[in-house]
Amino acid sequence: AQSVTQLGSHVSVSEGALVLLRCNYSSSVPPYLFWYVQYPNQGLQLLLKYTSAATLVKGINGFEAEFKKSETSFHLTKPSAHMSDAAEYFCAVSENNNDMRFGAGTRLTVKP
Amino acid sequence: DAGVTQSPTHLIKTRGQQVTLRCSPKSGHDTVSWYQQALGQGPQFIFQYYEEEERQRGNFPDRFSGHQFPNYSSELNVNALLLGDSALYLCASSVFTGTGSYNEQFFGPGTRLTVL
């Protein structure tokens, strides 16, 4: 069965510092992997997706993620945090594209 | 081009009541999926509709049912509401292109359901 685990329910960084949000997945077939961002009282916005093409995926707002099959990981990074990056981030996995399994989320706080 | 829209935005019900939530997919999309997001948790897949049929279902009881109309819009119905049904209900739409291929899901803003 497909699942994801997000390590760290809260991450706090200073403005300008590296952002690293961790995600490990479990899947019986080559998965599709996603990172979504959710701002307060809003729906989910897709940051980036891995669909079996390049293992390093670049997304919106300067975010990127690397698919590492050997580590079953899909960590999200951004070189320099901005105050506007403060939000809830969700990693998700899908095997058949009919349903996505989401992690519990990581709340990112950016300190000035 | 309107994205995915959901109504109502907020809803308050009491235990035992029934509720209907509505979703209009993004223009050109024919598939609608529903998710439940409890406070402080990630979204959980409820079910997906395509061609007016439920194609796949998550681990939710039969109290949760849905419908898709010929214009691809969809409804989520929940009967005999429990306190634990309080959550943000998200609708996502996509284009069906067959199994094994990737179809991006676009999410609506959600309906916040509070059960008292």
PDB file of C-alpha atoms in Angstrom:
ATOM      1  CA  ALA A   1       0.000   0.000   0.000  1.00  0.00           C
ATOM      2  CA  GLN A   2       1.198   3.483  -0.780  1.00  0.00           C
ATOM      3  CA  SER A   3       1.990   5.923   2.017  1.00  0.00           C
ATOM      4  CA  VAL A   4       4.178   8.880   2.880  1.00  0.00           C
ATOM      5  CA  THR A   5       5.862   9.966   6.066  1.00  0.00           C
ATOM      6  CA  GLN A   6       6.820  13.558   6.632  1.00  0.00           C
ATOM      7  CA  LEU A   7       9.572  13.923   9.189  1.00  0.00           C
ATOM      8  CA  GLY A   8       8.959  16.902  11.432  1.00  0.00           C
ATOM      9  CA  SER A   9       5.533  18.403  11.969  1.00  0.00           C
ATOM     10  CA  HIS A  10       7.100  21.835  12.471  1.00  0.00           C
ATOM     11  CA  VAL A  11      10.172  23.366  10.864  1.00  0.00           C
ATOM     12  CA  SER A  12      11.446  26.835  11.665  1.00  0.00           C
ATOM     13  CA  VAL A  13      14.072  28.677   9.620  1.00  0.00           C
ATOM     14  CA  SER A  14      15.383  32.206   9.424  1.00  0.00           C
ATOM     15  CA  GLU A  15      14.662  34.336   6.393  1.00  0.00           C
ATOM     16  CA  GLY A  16      17.355  33.658   3.802  1.00  0.00           C
ATOM     17  CA  ALA A  17      18.246  30.244   5.228  1.00  0.00           C
ATOM     18  CA  LEU A  18      17.948  26.891   3.492  1.00  0.00           C
ATOM     19  CA  VAL A  19      14.561  25.187   3.652  1.00  0.00           C
ATOM     20  CA  LEU A  20      14.565  21.377   3.878  1.00  0.00           C
ATOM     21  CA  LEU A  21      11.315  19.475   4.349  1.00  0.00           C
ATOM     22  CA  ARG A  22      11.620  15.718   4.492  1.00  0.00           C
ATOM     23  CA  CYS A  23       9.372  13.112   2.899  1.00  0.00           C
ATOM     24  CA  ASN A  24       9.769   9.360   2.654  1.00  0.00           C
ATOM     25  CA  TYR A  25       7.383   7.221   0.679  1.00  0.00           C
ATOM     26  CA  SER A  26       6.286   3.625   0.448  1.00  0.00           C
ATOM     27  CA  SER A  27       4.966   2.228  -2.805  1.00  0.00           C
ATOM     28  CA  SER A  28       4.778  -1.168  -4.488  1.00  0.00           C
ATOM     29  CA  VAL A  29       5.100   0.323  -7.967  1.00  0.00           C
ATOM     30  CA  PRO A  30       6.969   3.314  -9.378  1.00  0.00           C
ATOM     31  CA  PRO A  31       5.062   6.178  -7.821  1.00  0.00           C
ATOM     32  CA  TYR A  32       3.995   9.630  -8.725  1.00  0.00           C
ATOM     33  CA  LEU A  33       5.145  12.031  -6.002  1.00  0.00           C
ATOM     34  CA  PHE A  34       3.946  15.522  -5.200  1.00  0.00           C
ATOM     35  CA  TRP A  35       4.509  18.459  -2.919  1.00  0.00           C
ATOM     36  CA  TYR A  36       1.599  20.774  -2.165  1.00  0.00           C
ATOM     37  CA  VAL A  37       1.457  24.007  -0.173  1.00  0.00           C
ATOM     38  CA  GLN A  38      -1.553  25.161   1.813  1.00  0.00           C
ATOM     39  CA  TYR A  39      -1.980  28.670   3.141  1.00  0.00           C
ATOM     40  CA  PRO A  40      -4.438  29.320   5.992  1.00  0.00           C
ATOM     41  CA  ASN A  41      -8.078  28.805   5.029  1.00  0.00           C
ATOM     42  CA  GLN A  42      -7.171  27.883   1.471  1.00  0.00           C
ATOM     43  CA  GLY A  43      -7.024  24.772  -0.677  1.00  0.00           C
ATOM     44  CA  LEU A  44      -3.932  22.981  -1.897  1.00  0.00           C
ATOM     45  CA  GLN A  45      -1.554  24.413  -4.478  1.00  0.00           C
ATOM     46  CA  LEU A  46       0.797  22.126  -6.373  1.00  0.00           C
ATOM     47  CA  LEU A  47       4.453  23.074  -5.898  1.00  0.00           C
ATOM     48  CA  LEU A  48       6.004  20.335  -7.983  1.00  0.00           C
ATOM     49  CA  LYS A  49       5.559  16.739  -9.114  1.00  0.00           C
ATOM     50  CA  TYR A  50       7.655  13.713 -10.014  1.00  0.00           C
ATOM     51  CA  THR A  51       6.213  11.542 -12.770  1.00  0.00           C
ATOM     52  CA  SER A  52       9.166   9.264 -13.666  1.00  0.00           C
ATOM     53  CA  ALA A  53      11.048  11.783 -15.746  1.00  0.00           C
ATOM     54  CA  ALA A  54      14.034  13.700 -14.339  1.00  0.00           C
ATOM     55  CA  THR A  55      14.828  12.836 -10.731  1.00  0.00           C
ATOM     56  CA  LEU A  56      15.506  16.478  -9.837  1.00  0.00           C
ATOM     57  CA  VAL A  57      12.242  18.334 -10.129  1.00  0.00           C
ATOM     58  CA  LYS A  58      11.961  22.099 -10.137  1.00  0.00           C
ATOM     59  CA  GLY A  59       8.743  23.722  -9.042  1.00  0.00           C
ATOM     60  CA  ILE A  60       7.232  27.106  -8.435  1.00  0.00           C
ATOM     61  CA  ASN A  61       8.510  29.771  -6.046  1.00  0.00           C
ATOM     62  CA  GLY A  62      12.087  28.456  -6.190  1.00  0.00           C
ATOM     63  CA  PHE A  63      11.344  25.052  -4.671  1.00  0.00           C
ATOM     64  CA  GLU A  64      12.824  21.814  -5.924  1.00  0.00           C
ATOM     65  CA  ALA A  65      12.821  18.169  -4.879  1.00  0.00           C
ATOM     66  CA  GLU A  66      14.956  15.152  -5.684  1.00  0.00           C
ATOM     67  CA  PHE A  67      13.555  11.665  -6.143  1.00  0.00           C
ATOM     68  CA  LYS A  68      15.923   9.111  -4.573  1.00  0.00           C
ATOM     69  CA  LYS A  69      14.673   5.600  -5.169  1.00  0.00           C
ATOM     70  CA  SER A  70      17.402   3.980  -3.073  1.00  0.00           C
ATOM     71  CA  GLU A  71      16.367   6.070  -0.077  1.00  0.00           C
ATOM     72  CA  THR A  72      12.626   6.138  -0.944  1.00  0.00           C
ATOM     73  CA  SER A  73      12.787   9.870  -0.358  1.00  0.00           C
ATOM     74  CA  PHE A  74      11.455  12.994  -2.023  1.00  0.00           C
ATOM     75  CA  HIS A  75      12.709  15.875   0.122  1.00  0.00           C
ATOM     76  CA  LEU A  76      11.706  19.458  -0.679  1.00  0.00           C
ATOM     77  CA  THR A  77      14.321  22.207  -0.654  1.00  0.00           C
ATOM     78  CA  LYS A  78      14.645  25.921  -1.276  1.00  0.00           C
ATOM     79  CA  PRO A  79      18.014  27.669  -1.061  1.00  0.00           C
ATOM     80  CA  SER A  80      16.752  30.864   0.576  1.00  0.00           C
ATOM     81  CA  ALA A  81      13.559  31.132   2.631  1.00  0.00           C
ATOM     82  CA  HIS A  82      11.223  34.074   2.225  1.00  0.00           C
ATOM     83  CA  MET A  83       8.638  35.239   4.706  1.00  0.00           C
ATOM     84  CA  SER A  84       5.927  34.382   2.188  1.00  0.00           C
ATOM     85  CA  ASP A  85       6.983  30.702   2.311  1.00  0.00           C
ATOM     86  CA  ALA A  86       5.407  30.307   5.742  1.00  0.00           C
ATOM     87  CA  ALA A  87       2.636  27.742   5.238  1.00  0.00           C
ATOM     88  CA  GLU A  88       1.720  24.069   5.615  1.00  0.00           C
ATOM     89  CA  TYR A  89       3.451  21.705   3.194  1.00  0.00           C
ATOM     90  CA  PHE A  90       2.158  18.279   2.223  1.00  0.00           C
ATOM     91  CA  CYS A  91       3.944  15.463   0.471  1.00  0.00           C
ATOM     92  CA  ALA A  92       1.740  13.014  -1.437  1.00  0.00           C
ATOM     93  CA  VAL A  93       2.126   9.740  -3.337  1.00  0.00           C
ATOM     94  CA  SER A  94      -0.064   8.148  -5.975  1.00  0.00           C
ATOM     95  CA  GLU A  95       0.312   4.757  -7.631  1.00  0.00           C
ATOM     96  CA  ASN A  96      -2.636   4.740  -9.967  1.00  0.00           C
ATOM     97  CA  ASN A  97      -3.541   8.421 -10.074  1.00  0.00           C
ATOM     98  CA  ASN A  98      -7.022   7.662  -8.833  1.00  0.00           C
ATOM     99  CA  ASP A  99      -6.213   8.624  -5.300  1.00  0.00           C
ATOM    100  CA  MET A 100      -3.392  10.408  -3.581  1.00  0.00           C
ATOM    101  CA  ARG A 101      -2.111   9.564  -0.118  1.00  0.00           C
ATOM    102  CA  PHE A 102      -0.949  12.598   1.788  1.00  0.00           C
ATOM    103  CA  GLY A 103       1.448  12.934   4.663  1.00  0.00           C
ATOM    104  CA  ALA A 104       0.437  14.627   7.889  1.00  0.00           C
ATOM    105  CA  GLY A 105       2.036  17.876   6.795  1.00  0.00           C
ATOM    106  CA  THR A 106       4.910  20.083   7.933  1.00  0.00           C
ATOM    107  CA  ARG A 107       4.265  23.598   9.142  1.00  0.00           C
ATOM    108  CA  LEU A 108       7.040  25.924   7.995  1.00  0.00           C
ATOM    109  CA  THR A 109       7.715  29.043  10.032  1.00  0.00           C
ATOM    110  CA  VAL A 110      10.063  31.708   8.692  1.00  0.00           C
ATOM    111  CA  LYS A 111      11.652  34.035  11.239  1.00  0.00           C
ATOM    112  CA  PRO A 112      12.710  37.547  10.229  1.00  0.00           C
TER     113      PRO A 112
ATOM    114  CA  ASP B   1     -10.863  30.279 -16.882  1.00  0.00           C
ATOM    115  CA  ALA B   2     -12.506  29.429 -13.579  1.00  0.00           C
ATOM    116  CA  GLY B   3     -10.745  26.880 -11.479  1.00  0.00           C
ATOM    117  CA  VAL B   4     -12.383  24.335  -9.230  1.00  0.00           C
ATOM    118  CA  THR B   5     -15.216  25.875  -7.247  1.00  0.00           C
ATOM    119  CA  GLN B   6     -16.922  24.530  -4.138  1.00  0.00           C
ATOM    120  CA  SER B   7     -20.029  25.526  -2.242  1.00  0.00           C
ATOM    121  CA  PRO B   8     -20.829  26.409   0.394  1.00  0.00           C
ATOM    122  CA  THR B   9     -17.668  27.875   1.912  1.00  0.00           C
ATOM    123  CA  HIS B  10     -18.703  27.111   5.468  1.00  0.00           C
ATOM    124  CA  LEU B  11     -21.430  24.963   6.948  1.00  0.00           C
ATOM    125  CA  ILE B  12     -22.595  24.214  10.478  1.00  0.00           C
ATOM    126  CA  LYS B  13     -24.702  21.144  11.198  1.00  0.00           C
ATOM    127  CA  THR B  14     -25.726  19.158  14.257  1.00  0.00           C
ATOM    128  CA  ARG B  15     -25.136  15.489  14.945  1.00  0.00           C
ATOM    129  CA  GLY B  16     -27.436  13.164  13.068  1.00  0.00           C
ATOM    130  CA  GLN B  17     -28.171  15.612  10.283  1.00  0.00           C
ATOM    131  CA  GLN B  18     -27.360  15.145   6.619  1.00  0.00           C
ATOM    132  CA  VAL B  19     -25.229  17.467   4.469  1.00  0.00           C
ATOM    133  CA  THR B  20     -24.581  17.975   0.764  1.00  0.00           C
ATOM    134  CA  LEU B  21     -21.454  19.644  -0.553  1.00  0.00           C
ATOM    135  CA  ARG B  22     -21.013  20.707  -4.149  1.00  0.00           C
ATOM    136  CA  CYS B  23     -18.113  20.940  -6.549  1.00  0.00           C
ATOM    137  CA  SER B  24     -17.720  22.300 -10.062  1.00  0.00           C
ATOM    138  CA  PRO B  25     -14.607  21.056 -11.844  1.00  0.00           C
ATOM    139  CA  LYS B  26     -12.140  23.120 -13.784  1.00  0.00           C
ATOM    140  CA  SER B  27     -13.227  23.736 -17.368  1.00  0.00           C
ATOM    141  CA  GLY B  28     -12.373  20.742 -19.556  1.00  0.00           C
ATOM    142  CA  HIS B  29     -12.020  18.332 -16.632  1.00  0.00           C
ATOM    143  CA  ASP B  30     -14.184  15.225 -16.393  1.00  0.00           C
ATOM    144  CA  THR B  31     -13.022  13.560 -13.178  1.00  0.00           C
ATOM    145  CA  VAL B  32     -13.752  14.670  -9.625  1.00  0.00           C
ATOM    146  CA  SER B  33     -12.134  13.421  -6.431  1.00  0.00           C
ATOM    147  CA  TRP B  34     -13.146  14.235  -2.863  1.00  0.00           C
ATOM    148  CA  TYR B  35     -10.871  14.472   0.170  1.00  0.00           C
ATOM    149  CA  GLN B  36     -11.460  15.017   3.882  1.00  0.00           C
ATOM    150  CA  GLN B  37      -8.920  17.080   5.795  1.00  0.00           C
ATOM    151  CA  ALA B  38      -9.354  17.015   9.554  1.00  0.00           C
ATOM    152  CA  LEU B  39      -7.763  19.789  11.570  1.00  0.00           C
ATOM    153  CA  GLY B  40      -4.000  19.390  11.749  1.00  0.00           C
ATOM    154  CA  GLN B  41      -3.925  16.434   9.366  1.00  0.00           C
ATOM    155  CA  GLY B  42      -3.297  15.755   5.715  1.00  0.00           C
ATOM    156  CA  PRO B  43      -6.169  15.209   3.287  1.00  0.00           C
ATOM    157  CA  GLN B  44      -7.622  11.696   3.092  1.00  0.00           C
ATOM    158  CA  PHE B  45      -9.088  10.310  -0.127  1.00  0.00           C
ATOM    159  CA  ILE B  46     -12.834   9.656   0.032  1.00  0.00           C
ATOM    160  CA  PHE B  47     -13.722   8.677  -3.538  1.00  0.00           C
ATOM    161  CA  GLN B  48     -13.362   9.560  -7.207  1.00  0.00           C
ATOM    162  CA  TYR B  49     -16.039   9.956  -9.875  1.00  0.00           C
ATOM    163  CA  TYR B  50     -15.690   9.583 -13.610  1.00  0.00           C
ATOM    164  CA  GLU B  51     -18.451   9.125 -16.169  1.00  0.00           C
ATOM    165  CA  GLU B  52     -20.998   9.537 -13.365  1.00  0.00           C
ATOM    166  CA  GLU B  53     -19.702   6.454 -11.578  1.00  0.00           C
ATOM    167  CA  GLU B  54     -17.646   5.962  -8.438  1.00  0.00           C
ATOM    168  CA  ARG B  55     -14.334   4.616  -9.733  1.00  0.00           C
ATOM    169  CA  GLN B  56     -12.390   4.211  -6.537  1.00  0.00           C
ATOM    170  CA  ARG B  57     -13.115   4.627  -2.849  1.00  0.00           C
ATOM    171  CA  GLY B  58     -11.001   5.241   0.199  1.00  0.00           C
ATOM    172  CA  ASN B  59     -11.583   3.896   3.682  1.00  0.00           C
ATOM    173  CA  PHE B  60     -14.787   5.782   4.476  1.00  0.00           C
ATOM    174  CA  PRO B  61     -18.134   4.366   5.661  1.00  0.00           C
ATOM    175  CA  ASP B  62     -21.232   4.162   3.529  1.00  0.00           C
ATOM    176  CA  ARG B  63     -22.549   7.299   5.224  1.00  0.00           C
ATOM    177  CA  PHE B  64     -20.369   9.071   2.684  1.00  0.00           C
ATOM    178  CA  SER B  65     -21.834   8.965  -0.796  1.00  0.00           C
ATOM    179  CA  GLY B  66     -21.505  10.978  -3.936  1.00  0.00           C
ATOM    180  CA  HIS B  67     -22.858  11.739  -7.308  1.00  0.00           C
ATOM    181  CA  GLN B  68     -21.541  13.121 -10.570  1.00  0.00           C
ATOM    182  CA  PHE B  69     -23.783  14.901 -13.021  1.00  0.00           C
ATOM    183  CA  PRO B  70     -23.619  14.931 -16.842  1.00  0.00           C
ATOM    184  CA  ASN B  71     -21.916  18.335 -16.716  1.00  0.00           C
ATOM    185  CA  TYR B  72     -19.163  16.714 -14.573  1.00  0.00           C
ATOM    186  CA  SER B  73     -20.054  18.615 -11.407  1.00  0.00           C
ATOM    187  CA  SER B  74     -20.268  16.536  -8.283  1.00  0.00           C
ATOM    188  CA  GLU B  75     -21.911  16.306  -4.886  1.00  0.00           C
ATOM    189  CA  LEU B  76     -20.679  14.761  -1.665  1.00  0.00           C
ATOM    190  CA  ASN B  77     -23.385  13.624   0.743  1.00  0.00           C
ATOM    191  CA  VAL B  78     -22.796  12.685   4.348  1.00  0.00           C
ATOM    192  CA  ASN B  79     -25.622  11.114   6.373  1.00  0.00           C
ATOM    193  CA  ALA B  80     -26.004  10.760  10.149  1.00  0.00           C
ATOM    194  CA  LEU B  81     -23.304  13.306  10.869  1.00  0.00           C
ATOM    195  CA  LEU B  82     -20.872  12.645  13.685  1.00  0.00           C
ATOM    196  CA  LEU B  83     -18.720  15.124  15.559  1.00  0.00           C
ATOM    197  CA  GLY B  84     -15.710  13.490  13.900  1.00  0.00           C
ATOM    198  CA  ASP B  85     -16.988  14.496  10.466  1.00  0.00           C
ATOM    199  CA  SER B  86     -15.975  18.089  11.202  1.00  0.00           C
ATOM    200  CA  ALA B  87     -13.293  18.855   8.640  1.00  0.00           C
ATOM    201  CA  LEU B  88     -12.349  20.727   5.505  1.00  0.00           C
ATOM    202  CA  TYR B  89     -13.725  18.874   2.490  1.00  0.00           C
ATOM    203  CA  LEU B  90     -11.660  19.335  -0.633  1.00  0.00           C
ATOM    204  CA  CYS B  91     -12.679  18.644  -4.186  1.00  0.00           C
ATOM    205  CA  ALA B  92     -10.111  18.057  -6.924  1.00  0.00           C
ATOM    206  CA  SER B  93     -10.680  17.768 -10.656  1.00  0.00           C
ATOM    207  CA  SER B  94      -8.606  16.241 -13.436  1.00  0.00           C
ATOM    208  CA  VAL B  95      -8.810  14.917 -16.976  1.00  0.00           C
ATOM    209  CA  PHE B  96      -9.085  11.169 -17.393  1.00  0.00           C
ATOM    210  CA  THR B  97      -6.568   9.831 -19.903  1.00  0.00           C
ATOM    211  CA  GLY B  98      -6.527   6.166 -18.942  1.00  0.00           C
ATOM    212  CA  THR B  99      -4.812   4.185 -16.252  1.00  0.00           C
ATOM    213  CA  GLY B 100      -1.051   4.309 -16.034  1.00  0.00           C
ATOM    214  CA  SER B 101      -0.777   7.907 -17.119  1.00  0.00           C
ATOM    215  CA  TYR B 102      -0.454  10.952 -14.966  1.00  0.00           C
ATOM    216  CA  ASN B 103      -3.356  13.361 -14.636  1.00  0.00           C
ATOM    217  CA  GLU B 104      -2.777  16.405 -12.454  1.00  0.00           C
ATOM    218  CA  GLN B 105      -5.461  17.093  -9.891  1.00  0.00           C
ATOM    219  CA  PHE B 106      -6.452  20.693  -9.287  1.00  0.00           C
ATOM    220  CA  PHE B 107      -7.912  21.467  -5.875  1.00  0.00           C
ATOM    221  CA  GLY B 108     -10.735  23.768  -4.904  1.00  0.00           C
ATOM    222  CA  PRO B 109     -10.685  25.985  -1.798  1.00  0.00           C
ATOM    223  CA  GLY B 110     -12.741  23.523   0.217  1.00  0.00           C
ATOM    224  CA  THR B 111     -15.881  23.547   2.335  1.00  0.00           C
ATOM    225  CA  ARG B 112     -15.403  23.852   6.080  1.00  0.00           C
ATOM    226  CA  LEU B 113     -17.966  21.610   7.822  1.00  0.00           C
ATOM    227  CA  THR B 114     -18.529  21.970  11.554  1.00  0.00           C
ATOM    228  CA  VAL B 115     -20.673  19.395  13.322  1.00  0.00           C
ATOM    229  CA  LEU B 116     -21.999  20.422  16.755  1.00  0.00           C
TER     230      LEU B 116
END
